[in-house]
Coordinates of N, CA, C and O in Angstrom, one line a residue:
M1 N 0.8 -1.2 0.0 CA 0.0 0.0 0.0 C 0.9 1.2 0.0 O 1.8 1.3 0.8
T2 N 0.6 2.2 -0.9 CA 1.4 3.4 -0.9 C 0.8 4.4 0.1 O -0.4 4.6 0.2
R3 N 1.8 5.0 0.8 CA 1.3 6.0 1.8 C 1.5 7.4 1.2 O 2.3 7.7 0.4
K4 N 0.6 8.3 1.7 CA 0.7 9.7 1.3 C 1.9 10.3 2.0 O 2.2 10.0 3.1
P5 N 2.5 11.2 1.3 CA 3.7 11.9 1.9 C 3.2 12.7 3.2 O 2.0 13.2 3.2
P6 N 4.0 12.9 4.2 CA 3.6 13.6 5.4 C 3.0 14.9 5.2 O 2.1 15.4 5.9
D7 N 3.5 15.7 4.2 CA 3.1 17.0 4.0 C 1.6 17.1 3.5 O 0.9 18.1 3.6
I8 N 1.1 15.9 2.9 CA -0.3 15.9 2.5 C -1.2 15.5 3.6 O -2.3 16.0 3.8
T9 N -0.7 14.6 4.5 CA -1.6 14.1 5.6 C -1.5 14.9 6.8 O -2.3 14.7 7.7
R10 N -0.5 15.8 7.0 CA -0.4 16.5 8.2 C -1.6 17.5 8.4 O -2.0 18.1 7.4
S11 N -2.1 17.5 9.6 CA -3.3 18.4 9.8 C -2.8 19.8 9.7 O -1.8 20.2 10.2
Q12 N -3.7 20.6 9.2 CA -3.5 22.1 9.1 C -4.2 22.7 10.3 O -5.2 22.2 10.7
P13 N -3.7 23.9 10.7 CA -4.3 24.6 11.8 C -5.7 25.0 11.3 O -5.9 25.3 10.2
R14 N -6.7 25.0 12.2 CA -8.1 25.4 11.9 C -8.1 26.8 11.6 O -7.5 27.7 12.2
R15 N -8.8 27.1 10.6 CA -9.0 28.5 10.2 C -10.3 29.0 10.7 O -11.3 28.3 10.9
Q16 N -10.3 30.3 10.9 CA -11.6 31.0 11.4 C -12.6 30.9 10.2 O -12.2 31.0 9.0
A17 N -13.8 30.7 10.5 CA -14.8 30.6 9.5 C -15.0 32.0 8.9 O -15.0 33.0 9.6
A18 N -14.9 32.1 7.6 CA -15.1 33.4 6.9 C -16.5 33.9 7.0 O -17.4 33.1 7.0
T19 N -16.6 35.1 7.1 CA -18.0 35.7 7.2 C -18.4 36.2 5.8 O -17.7 36.8 5.1
A20 N -19.6 35.8 5.5 CA -20.3 36.2 4.3 C -19.5 36.0 3.0 O -19.2 36.8 2.2
T21 N -19.0 34.7 2.9 CA -18.3 34.4 1.6 C -19.3 34.2 0.5 O -20.4 33.7 0.7
P22 N -18.9 34.7 -0.7 CA -19.8 34.6 -1.8 C -19.9 33.1 -2.2 O -19.0 32.3 -2.1
A23 N -21.1 32.8 -2.7 CA -21.3 31.4 -3.2 C -20.5 31.1 -4.4 O -20.3 32.0 -5.3
V24 N -20.0 29.9 -4.4 CA -19.2 29.5 -5.6 C -20.1 29.0 -6.7 O -21.0 28.2 -6.4
R25 N -19.9 29.4 -7.9 CA -20.7 29.0 -9.0 C -20.1 27.7 -9.5 O -19.0 27.6 -9.9
V26 N -21.0 26.6 -9.6 CA -20.5 25.3 -10.1 C -20.5 25.4 -11.6 O -21.5 25.8 -12.2
P27 N -19.3 25.1 -12.2 CA -19.3 25.2 -13.7 C -20.2 24.2 -14.4 O -20.3 23.1 -13.9
A28 N -20.7 24.6 -15.5 CA -21.5 23.7 -16.3 C -20.5 22.7 -17.1 O -19.3 23.0 -17.2
P29 N -21.0 21.6 -17.6 CA -20.2 20.7 -18.4 C -19.6 21.5 -19.5 O -20.3 22.3 -20.1
G30 N -18.3 21.3 -19.8 CA -17.6 22.1 -20.8 C -16.9 23.3 -20.3 O -16.2 23.9 -21.1
E31 N -17.2 23.7 -19.0 CA -16.5 24.9 -18.5 C -15.5 24.5 -17.5 O -15.6 23.6 -16.7
G32 N -14.4 25.4 -17.4 CA -13.4 25.2 -16.4 C -12.8 23.8 -16.3 O -12.5 23.2 -17.4
K33 N -12.7 23.2 -15.1 CA -12.2 21.8 -15.0 C -13.2 20.8 -15.6 O -12.8 19.6 -15.7
R34 N -14.4 21.2 -15.9 CA -15.3 20.3 -16.5 C -15.2 20.4 -18.1 O -16.0 19.8 -18.8
G35 N -14.3 21.2 -18.5 CA -14.0 21.4 -19.9 C -12.6 21.0 -20.3 O -12.1 20.1 -19.7
E36 N -12.1 21.6 -21.3 CA -10.8 21.2 -21.9 C -9.6 21.3 -20.9 O -8.6 20.6 -21.1
Q37 N -9.8 22.0 -19.8 CA -8.7 22.1 -18.8 C -8.8 20.9 -17.8 O -7.9 20.8 -17.0
G38 N -9.8 20.1 -17.9 CA -10.0 19.1 -16.9 C -9.1 17.9 -17.1 O -8.6 17.7 -18.1
Y39 N -9.0 17.1 -16.1 CA -8.3 15.8 -16.1 C -9.0 14.9 -17.1 O -10.2 14.8 -17.1
L40 N -8.2 14.2 -17.9 CA -8.8 13.2 -18.9 C -9.7 12.2 -18.2 O -10.8 11.9 -18.7
G41 N -9.3 11.7 -17.1 CA -10.1 10.7 -16.4 C -11.5 11.2 -16.0 O -12.5 10.6 -16.1
Y42 N -11.4 12.5 -15.5 CA -12.7 13.1 -15.1 C -13.6 13.4 -16.3 O -14.8 13.1 -16.2
L43 N -13.0 13.8 -17.4 CA -13.7 14.1 -18.6 C -14.4 12.8 -19.1 O -15.5 12.9 -19.6
L44 N -13.6 11.7 -19.1 CA -14.2 10.4 -19.5 C -15.4 10.1 -18.6 O -16.4 9.6 -19.1
R45 N -15.2 10.2 -17.3 CA -16.3 9.9 -16.4 C -17.5 10.8 -16.6 O -18.7 10.3 -16.6
Q46 N -17.3 12.1 -16.8 CA -18.4 13.0 -17.1 C -19.1 12.6 -18.3 O -20.3 12.7 -18.4
A47 N -18.4 12.3 -19.4 CA -19.0 11.9 -20.6 C -19.8 10.6 -20.5 O -20.9 10.5 -21.0
H48 N -19.2 9.7 -19.7 CA -19.9 8.4 -19.5 C -21.2 8.7 -18.8 O -22.3 8.1 -19.1
A49 N -21.2 9.5 -17.7 CA -22.4 9.8 -17.0 C -23.5 10.4 -17.9 O -24.6 10.1 -17.8
A50 N -23.1 11.3 -18.7 CA -24.0 12.0 -19.6 C -24.6 11.0 -20.6 O -25.8 11.0 -20.9
V51 N -23.8 10.1 -21.2 CA -24.2 9.1 -22.1 C -25.2 8.1 -21.4 O -26.3 7.8 -21.9
R52 N -24.8 7.7 -20.2 CA -25.6 6.7 -19.5 C -27.0 7.3 -19.1 O -28.0 6.7 -19.3
L53 N -27.0 8.6 -18.7 CA -28.3 9.2 -18.3 C -29.2 9.3 -19.6 O -30.4 9.0 -19.5
T54 N -28.6 9.7 -20.7 CA -29.4 9.9 -21.9 C -29.9 8.5 -22.4 O -31.0 8.4 -22.8
M55 N -29.0 7.5 -22.2 CA -29.5 6.1 -22.6 C -30.6 5.7 -21.7 O -31.6 5.1 -22.2
E56 N -30.5 5.9 -20.4 CA -31.5 5.5 -19.4 C -32.8 6.1 -19.8 O -33.9 5.4 -19.8
R57 N -32.8 7.4 -20.1 CA -34.0 8.1 -20.5 C -34.6 7.5 -21.8 O -35.8 7.4 -21.9
S58 N -33.8 7.2 -22.8 CA -34.3 6.7 -24.1 C -34.8 5.3 -24.0 O -35.7 4.9 -24.8
L59 N -34.4 4.5 -23.0 CA -34.8 3.1 -22.9 C -35.9 2.9 -21.8 O -36.5 1.8 -21.7
A60 N -36.2 4.0 -21.1 CA -37.1 3.9 -19.9 C -38.5 3.3 -20.3 O -39.0 2.4 -19.6
D61 N -39.1 3.8 -21.4 CA -40.4 3.3 -21.7 C -40.4 1.8 -22.2 O -41.5 1.2 -22.2
L62 N -39.2 1.3 -22.5 CA -39.1 -0.1 -22.8 C -38.9 -1.0 -21.6 O -38.9 -2.2 -21.7
G63 N -38.7 -0.3 -20.5 CA -38.5 -1.0 -19.2 C -37.1 -1.6 -19.1 O -36.9 -2.6 -18.4
V64 N -36.2 -1.0 -19.8 CA -34.8 -1.5 -19.8 C -33.8 -0.5 -19.3 O -33.9 0.7 -19.7
T65 N -32.9 -0.8 -18.4 CA -31.9 0.1 -17.9 C -30.7 -0.1 -18.8 O -30.5 -1.1 -19.5
S66 N -29.7 0.8 -18.7 CA -28.5 0.7 -19.4 C -27.7 -0.5 -19.0 O -27.1 -1.2 -19.9
P67 N -27.6 -0.9 -17.7 CA -26.9 -2.2 -17.4 C -27.7 -3.4 -18.0 O -27.0 -4.3 -18.5
Q68 N -29.0 -3.4 -18.1 CA -29.7 -4.5 -18.7 C -29.4 -4.5 -20.2 O -29.2 -5.6 -20.8
F69 N -29.3 -3.4 -20.8 CA -29.0 -3.3 -22.2 C -27.6 -3.9 -22.5 O -27.4 -4.6 -23.4
A70 N -26.7 -3.6 -21.6 CA -25.3 -4.1 -21.7 C -25.3 -5.6 -21.6 O -24.7 -6.3 -22.4
V71 N -26.1 -6.1 -20.7 CA -26.2 -7.6 -20.5 C -26.8 -8.2 -21.8 O -26.3 -9.2 -22.3
L72 N -27.9 -7.7 -22.2 CA -28.5 -8.2 -23.5 C -27.6 -8.2 -24.6 O -27.5 -9.1 -25.4
T73 N -26.8 -7.1 -24.8 CA -25.9 -6.9 -25.9 C -24.8 -8.0 -25.8 O -24.5 -8.6 -26.9
M74 N -24.2 -8.2 -24.7 CA -23.2 -9.2 -24.5 C -23.7 -10.6 -24.7 O -23.0 -11.4 -25.3
L75 N -24.9 -10.9 -24.3 CA -25.4 -12.2 -24.5 C -25.8 -12.5 -25.9 O -25.7 -13.6 -26.4
N76 N -26.1 -11.4 -26.6 CA -26.4 -11.5 -28.0 C -25.1 -11.8 -28.8 O -25.0 -12.6 -29.7
A77 N -24.1 -11.0 -28.4 CA -22.8 -11.2 -29.1 C -22.1 -12.5 -28.8 O -21.4 -13.0 -29.6
Y78 N -22.2 -12.9 -27.5 CA -21.5 -14.1 -27.0 C -22.5 -15.0 -26.3 O -22.4 -15.1 -25.1
P79 N -23.4 -15.7 -27.0 CA -24.3 -16.6 -26.4 C -23.6 -17.7 -25.6 O -22.6 -18.2 -26.0
G80 N -24.2 -18.0 -24.4 CA -23.6 -19.1 -23.6 C -22.7 -18.6 -22.5 O -22.0 -19.4 -21.9
L81 N -22.6 -17.3 -22.3 CA -21.8 -16.7 -21.3 C -22.3 -17.1 -19.9 O -23.5 -17.2 -19.7
S82 N -21.4 -17.2 -19.0 CA -21.8 -17.4 -17.6 C -22.1 -16.0 -17.0 O -21.7 -15.0 -17.5
G83 N -22.7 -16.0 -15.8 CA -23.0 -14.7 -15.1 C -21.7 -14.0 -14.8 O -21.6 -12.8 -14.9
A84 N -20.6 -14.8 -14.4 CA -19.3 -14.2 -14.1 C -18.7 -13.5 -15.4 O -18.2 -12.4 -15.3
D85 N -18.9 -14.2 -16.5 CA -18.3 -13.6 -17.8 C -19.1 -12.4 -18.1 O -18.5 -11.4 -18.5
V86 N -20.4 -12.4 -17.9 CA -21.2 -11.2 -18.2 C -20.8 -10.0 -17.3 O -20.6 -8.9 -17.8
A87 N -20.5 -10.3 -16.1 CA -20.1 -9.3 -15.1 C -18.8 -8.6 -15.6 O -18.7 -7.4 -15.6
R88 N -17.8 -9.5 -16.0 CA -16.6 -8.9 -16.5 C -16.7 -8.1 -17.7 O -16.1 -7.0 -17.8
L89 N -17.5 -8.5 -18.7 CA -17.7 -7.8 -19.9 C -18.5 -6.5 -19.8 O -18.4 -5.6 -20.6
T90 N -19.4 -6.4 -18.8 CA -20.3 -5.3 -18.6 C -19.8 -4.3 -17.5 O -20.4 -3.3 -17.3
F91 N -18.7 -4.7 -16.9 CA -18.1 -3.8 -15.8 C -19.1 -3.7 -14.6 O -19.2 -2.6 -14.0
L92 N -19.9 -4.7 -14.4 CA -20.8 -4.7 -13.3 C -20.4 -5.8 -12.3 O -19.6 -6.7 -12.6
T93 N -20.8 -5.6 -11.1 CA -20.5 -6.6 -10.1 C -21.3 -7.9 -10.3 O -22.4 -7.9 -10.9
P94 N -20.7 -9.1 -9.9 CA -21.5 -10.3 -10.1 C -22.8 -10.3 -9.4 O -23.8 -10.8 -9.9
Q95 N -22.9 -9.5 -8.3 CA -24.2 -9.4 -7.6 C -25.2 -8.7 -8.4 O -26.4 -9.1 -8.5
T96 N -24.8 -7.6 -9.0 CA -25.7 -6.8 -9.9 C -26.1 -7.6 -11.1 O -27.3 -7.6 -11.4
V97 N -25.2 -8.3 -11.7 CA -25.5 -9.1 -12.8 C -26.5 -10.2 -12.4 O -27.4 -10.6 -13.2
G98 N -26.3 -10.8 -11.2 CA -27.3 -11.8 -10.7 C -28.7 -11.3 -10.7 O -29.6 -11.9 -11.1
V99 N -28.8 -10.0 -10.2 CA -30.2 -9.4 -10.1 C -30.7 -9.2 -11.5 O -31.9 -9.5 -11.9
I100 N -29.9 -8.6 -12.4 CA -30.3 -8.4 -13.8 C -30.7 -9.6 -14.5 O -31.7 -9.7 -15.2
I101 N -29.9 -10.7 -14.4 CA -30.2 -12.0 -15.0 C -31.5 -12.5 -14.5 O -32.3 -13.0 -15.3
R102 N -31.7 -12.5 -13.2 CA -33.0 -13.0 -12.6 C -34.2 -12.2 -13.2 O -35.2 -12.8 -13.6
N103 N -34.0 -10.9 -13.3 CA -35.1 -10.0 -13.8 C -35.4 -10.3 -15.3 O -36.5 -10.4 -15.8
L104 N -34.3 -10.4 -16.1 CA -34.4 -10.7 -17.5 C -35.0 -12.1 -17.8 O -35.8 -12.3 -18.7
E105 N -34.6 -13.1 -16.9 CA -35.2 -14.4 -17.0 C -36.7 -14.4 -16.7 O -37.5 -15.0 -17.4
R106 N -37.0 -13.7 -15.6 CA -38.4 -13.6 -15.2 C -39.3 -13.0 -16.3 O -40.4 -13.4 -16.5
D107 N -38.7 -12.0 -17.0 CA -39.4 -11.3 -18.1 C -39.4 -12.1 -19.4 O -40.0 -11.6 -20.4
G108 N -38.7 -13.3 -19.4 CA -38.7 -14.1 -20.6 C -37.7 -13.6 -21.7 O -37.8 -14.1 -22.8
A109 N -36.8 -12.7 -21.3 CA -35.8 -12.2 -22.3 C -34.6 -13.1 -22.5 O -33.9 -13.1 -23.5
I110 N -34.2 -13.9 -21.4 CA -33.1 -14.8 -21.5 C -33.5 -16.1 -20.9 O -34.5 -16.2 -20.1
V111 N -32.7 -17.1 -21.2 CA -33.0 -18.5 -20.7 C -31.6 -19.1 -20.3 O -30.6 -18.8 -20.9
M112 N -31.6 -19.9 -19.2 CA -30.4 -20.5 -18.7 C -30.3 -21.9 -19.3 O -31.4 -22.6 -19.4
T113 N -29.1 -22.3 -19.7 CA -28.9 -23.7 -20.1 C -27.6 -24.1 -19.3 O -26.7 -23.4 -19.1
P114 N -27.6 -25.4 -18.8 CA -26.5 -25.9 -18.1 C -25.3 -26.0 -19.0 O -25.4 -26.3 -20.2
H115 N -24.1 -25.8 -18.5 CA -22.9 -26.0 -19.2 C -22.7 -27.5 -19.5 O -23.0 -28.3 -18.7
P116 N -22.3 -27.8 -20.8 CA -22.2 -29.3 -21.1 C -21.2 -30.1 -20.3 O -21.4 -31.3 -20.1
V117 N -20.2 -29.4 -19.8 CA -19.2 -30.1 -19.0 C -19.2 -29.8 -17.5 O -19.2 -30.7 -16.7
H118 N -19.3 -28.5 -17.2 CA -19.3 -28.1 -15.8 C -20.7 -27.8 -15.4 O -21.3 -26.7 -15.6
G119 N -21.4 -28.8 -14.8 CA -22.8 -28.7 -14.4 C -23.2 -27.5 -13.5 O -24.3 -27.1 -13.6
R120 N -22.2 -27.0 -12.8 CA -22.6 -25.9 -11.9 C -22.6 -24.5 -12.6 O -23.1 -23.6 -12.1
I121 N -22.0 -24.5 -13.7 CA -21.9 -23.2 -14.5 C -23.2 -23.1 -15.3 O -23.6 -24.0 -16.0
Q122 N -23.8 -21.9 -15.1 CA -25.1 -21.6 -15.8 C -24.7 -20.7 -17.0 O -24.0 -19.7 -16.9
Q123 N -25.2 -21.1 -18.2 CA -24.9 -20.3 -19.4 C -26.2 -19.7 -19.8 O -27.3 -20.2 -19.6
W124 N -26.1 -18.5 -20.3 CA -27.3 -17.7 -20.6 C -27.3 -17.3 -22.1 O -26.3 -17.1 -22.7
K125 N -28.5 -17.3 -22.6 CA -28.7 -16.8 -24.0 C -30.0 -16.1 -24.1 O -30.9 -16.3 -23.3
L126 N -30.1 -15.3 -25.2 CA -31.4 -14.6 -25.4 C -32.5 -15.5 -25.9 O -32.2 -16.5 -26.7
T127 N -33.7 -15.2 -25.6 CA -34.9 -15.9 -26.1 C -35.3 -15.0 -27.3 O -34.8 -13.9 -27.5
P128 N -36.3 -15.5 -28.1 CA -36.8 -14.6 -29.2 C -37.4 -13.3 -28.6 O -37.2 -12.3 -29.2
R129 N -38.0 -13.3 -27.4 CA -38.5 -12.1 -26.8 C -37.3 -11.2 -26.5 O -37.4 -10.0 -26.7
G130 N -36.2 -11.7 -26.0 CA -35.0 -11.0 -25.7 C -34.4 -10.3 -26.9 O -33.9 -9.2 -26.9
T131 N -34.4 -11.1 -28.0 CA -33.9 -10.6 -29.3 C -34.7 -9.4 -29.8 O -34.2 -8.4 -30.2
T132 N -36.0 -9.5 -29.7 CA -36.9 -8.4 -30.1 C -36.7 -7.2 -29.2 O -36.7 -6.1 -29.7
L133 N -36.6 -7.4 -27.9 CA -36.4 -6.3 -27.0 C -35.0 -5.6 -27.3 O -35.0 -4.4 -27.3
L134 N -34.0 -6.4 -27.5 CA -32.7 -5.8 -27.8 C -32.7 -5.0 -29.1 O -32.1 -4.0 -29.2
K135 N -33.5 -5.5 -30.1 CA -33.6 -4.8 -31.4 C -34.2 -3.4 -31.1 O -33.8 -2.4 -31.7
A136 N -35.3 -3.4 -30.3 CA -35.9 -2.1 -30.0 C -35.0 -1.2 -29.3 O -34.9 0.0 -29.6
C137 N -34.2 -1.7 -28.3 CA -33.2 -0.9 -27.6 C -32.2 -0.4 -28.5 O -31.8 0.8 -28.4
R138 N -31.7 -1.3 -29.4 CA -30.6 -0.9 -30.3 C -30.9 0.3 -31.2 O -30.1 1.1 -31.4
E139 N -32.2 0.3 -31.6 CA -32.6 1.4 -32.5 C -32.4 2.8 -31.8 O -31.9 3.7 -32.4
R140 N -32.7 2.8 -30.5 CA -32.5 4.0 -29.7 C -31.1 4.3 -29.4 O -30.6 5.5 -29.4
V141 N -30.3 3.3 -29.1 CA -28.9 3.5 -28.8 C -28.1 3.9 -30.0 O -27.2 4.7 -29.9
I142 N -28.5 3.3 -31.1 CA -27.8 3.7 -32.4 C -28.1 5.2 -32.7 O -27.2 5.9 -33.1
A143 N -29.3 5.7 -32.4 CA -29.6 7.1 -32.5 C -28.6 7.9 -31.6 O -28.1 9.0 -32.0
L144 N -28.4 7.5 -30.4 CA -27.5 8.1 -29.4 C -26.1 8.1 -30.0 O -25.3 9.1 -29.9
E145 N -25.7 6.9 -30.5 CA -24.3 6.8 -31.1 C -24.1 7.8 -32.2 O -23.1 8.4 -32.3
K146 N -25.1 8.0 -33.0 CA -25.0 8.9 -34.1 C -24.9 10.3 -33.6 O -24.1 11.1 -34.1
R147 N -25.6 10.6 -32.5 CA -25.5 11.9 -31.9 C -24.1 12.1 -31.3 O -23.5 13.2 -31.4
L148 N -23.5 11.1 -30.7 CA -22.1 11.2 -30.2 C -21.1 11.4 -31.3 O -20.1 12.1 -31.1
A149 N -21.3 10.8 -32.5 CA -20.4 10.9 -33.6 C -20.6 12.1 -34.5 O -19.9 12.3 -35.4
A150 N -21.7 12.8 -34.2 CA -22.0 14.0 -35.1 C -20.8 14.9 -35.1 O -20.2 15.2 -34.1
G151 N -20.5 15.3 -36.3 CA -19.3 16.2 -36.5 C -18.0 15.5 -36.7 O -17.0 16.2 -36.9
L152 N -18.0 14.2 -36.5 CA -16.8 13.5 -36.7 C -16.8 12.8 -38.1 O -17.8 12.2 -38.5
D153 N -15.7 12.9 -38.8 CA -15.6 12.1 -40.0 C -15.2 10.7 -39.6 O -14.8 10.4 -38.5
A154 N -15.2 9.8 -40.6 CA -14.9 8.4 -40.3 C -13.5 8.2 -39.7 O -13.3 7.4 -38.8
K155 N -12.5 9.0 -40.2 CA -11.2 8.8 -39.7 C -11.1 9.3 -38.2 O -10.4 8.6 -37.4
A156 N -11.7 10.4 -37.9 CA -11.7 10.9 -36.5 C -12.4 9.9 -35.6 O -11.9 9.6 -34.5
E157 N -13.6 9.4 -36.0 CA -14.3 8.4 -35.2 C -13.4 7.2 -35.0 O -13.4 6.6 -33.9
A158 N -12.8 6.7 -36.0 CA -12.0 5.5 -35.9 C -10.8 5.7 -34.9 O -10.4 4.9 -34.1
S159 N -10.2 6.9 -35.0 CA -9.1 7.3 -34.1 C -9.6 7.3 -32.7 O -8.9 6.9 -31.8
I160 N -10.8 7.9 -32.4 CA -11.3 8.0 -31.0 C -11.6 6.6 -30.5 O -11.3 6.3 -29.4
R161 N -12.2 5.7 -31.4 CA -12.5 4.4 -31.0 C -11.2 3.6 -30.6 O -11.1 2.9 -29.6
R162 N -10.2 3.8 -31.4 CA -8.9 3.1 -31.2 C -8.3 3.7 -29.9 O -7.7 2.9 -29.1
W163 N -8.4 5.0 -29.7 CA -7.8 5.6 -28.5 C -8.5 5.0 -27.2 O -7.9 4.6 -26.2
L164 N -9.8 5.0 -27.2 CA -10.6 4.5 -26.1 C -10.3 3.0 -25.8 O -10.1 2.6 -24.7
A165 N -10.3 2.2 -26.9 CA -10.0 0.8 -26.7 C -8.6 0.6 -26.2 O -8.3 -0.3 -25.4
G166 N -7.7 1.4 -26.7 CA -6.3 1.3 -26.3 C -6.1 1.6 -24.8 O -5.4 1.0 -24.1
I167 N -6.9 2.6 -24.3 CA -6.8 3.0 -22.9 C -7.3 1.8 -22.1 O -6.6 1.4 -21.1
A168 N -8.4 1.2 -22.5 CA -8.9 0.0 -21.7 C -7.9 -1.1 -21.7 O -7.7 -1.8 -20.7
A169 N -7.3 -1.4 -22.9 CA -6.3 -2.5 -23.0 C -5.1 -2.2 -22.2 O -4.6 -3.1 -21.4
D170 N -4.6 -1.0 -22.3 CA -3.4 -0.6 -21.6 C -3.5 -0.6 -20.1 O -2.7 -1.1 -19.3
L171 N -4.6 0.0 -19.6 CA -4.8 0.1 -18.1 C -5.3 -1.2 -17.5 O -5.2 -1.4 -16.3
Q172 N -5.8 -2.1 -18.3 CA -6.2 -3.5 -17.9 C -5.0 -4.2 -17.3 O -5.1 -5.0 -16.4
E173 N -3.8 -3.9 -17.8 CA -2.6 -4.6 -17.4 C -2.1 -4.1 -16.0 O -1.3 -4.8 -15.4
D174 N -2.6 -3.0 -15.5 CA -2.1 -2.5 -14.2 C -2.7 -3.3 -13.1 O -3.7 -3.8 -13.0

């Protein structure tokens, strides 16, 4: 475990409470540290939060959350995944994926099949209902993706995709 240097952890003398300090204005997205001067990690998280909120709103009337959409997407791309595999691919905890899988199974969107060799491993795949639900979700998410890529030419979009995937691959090794 790395320890903080003493000058960071040392207690500072208490200051007198300032009287009538003006309220600090919180910058809007794109301003100050929430803009181009911000840390890349913060800007990535801010962008992710905005995308997730927009996705949640666009999928709400279908009764699907963005984590459920991620699970459906991965099971469509890789049928037969275990819950643990789904958790790793969707960046969700195994407990969260367990709840999502139970709800999707209850709703008839996915079905469990036992692993042919390891009987304790449960494999999941989409049902026809799940495929139809995912198709409806995808139409909305594709519209969001187009909005994200607006103003980018194919080369710039490919470069950003390569950069983002590279970050994930590089930092995965840490």
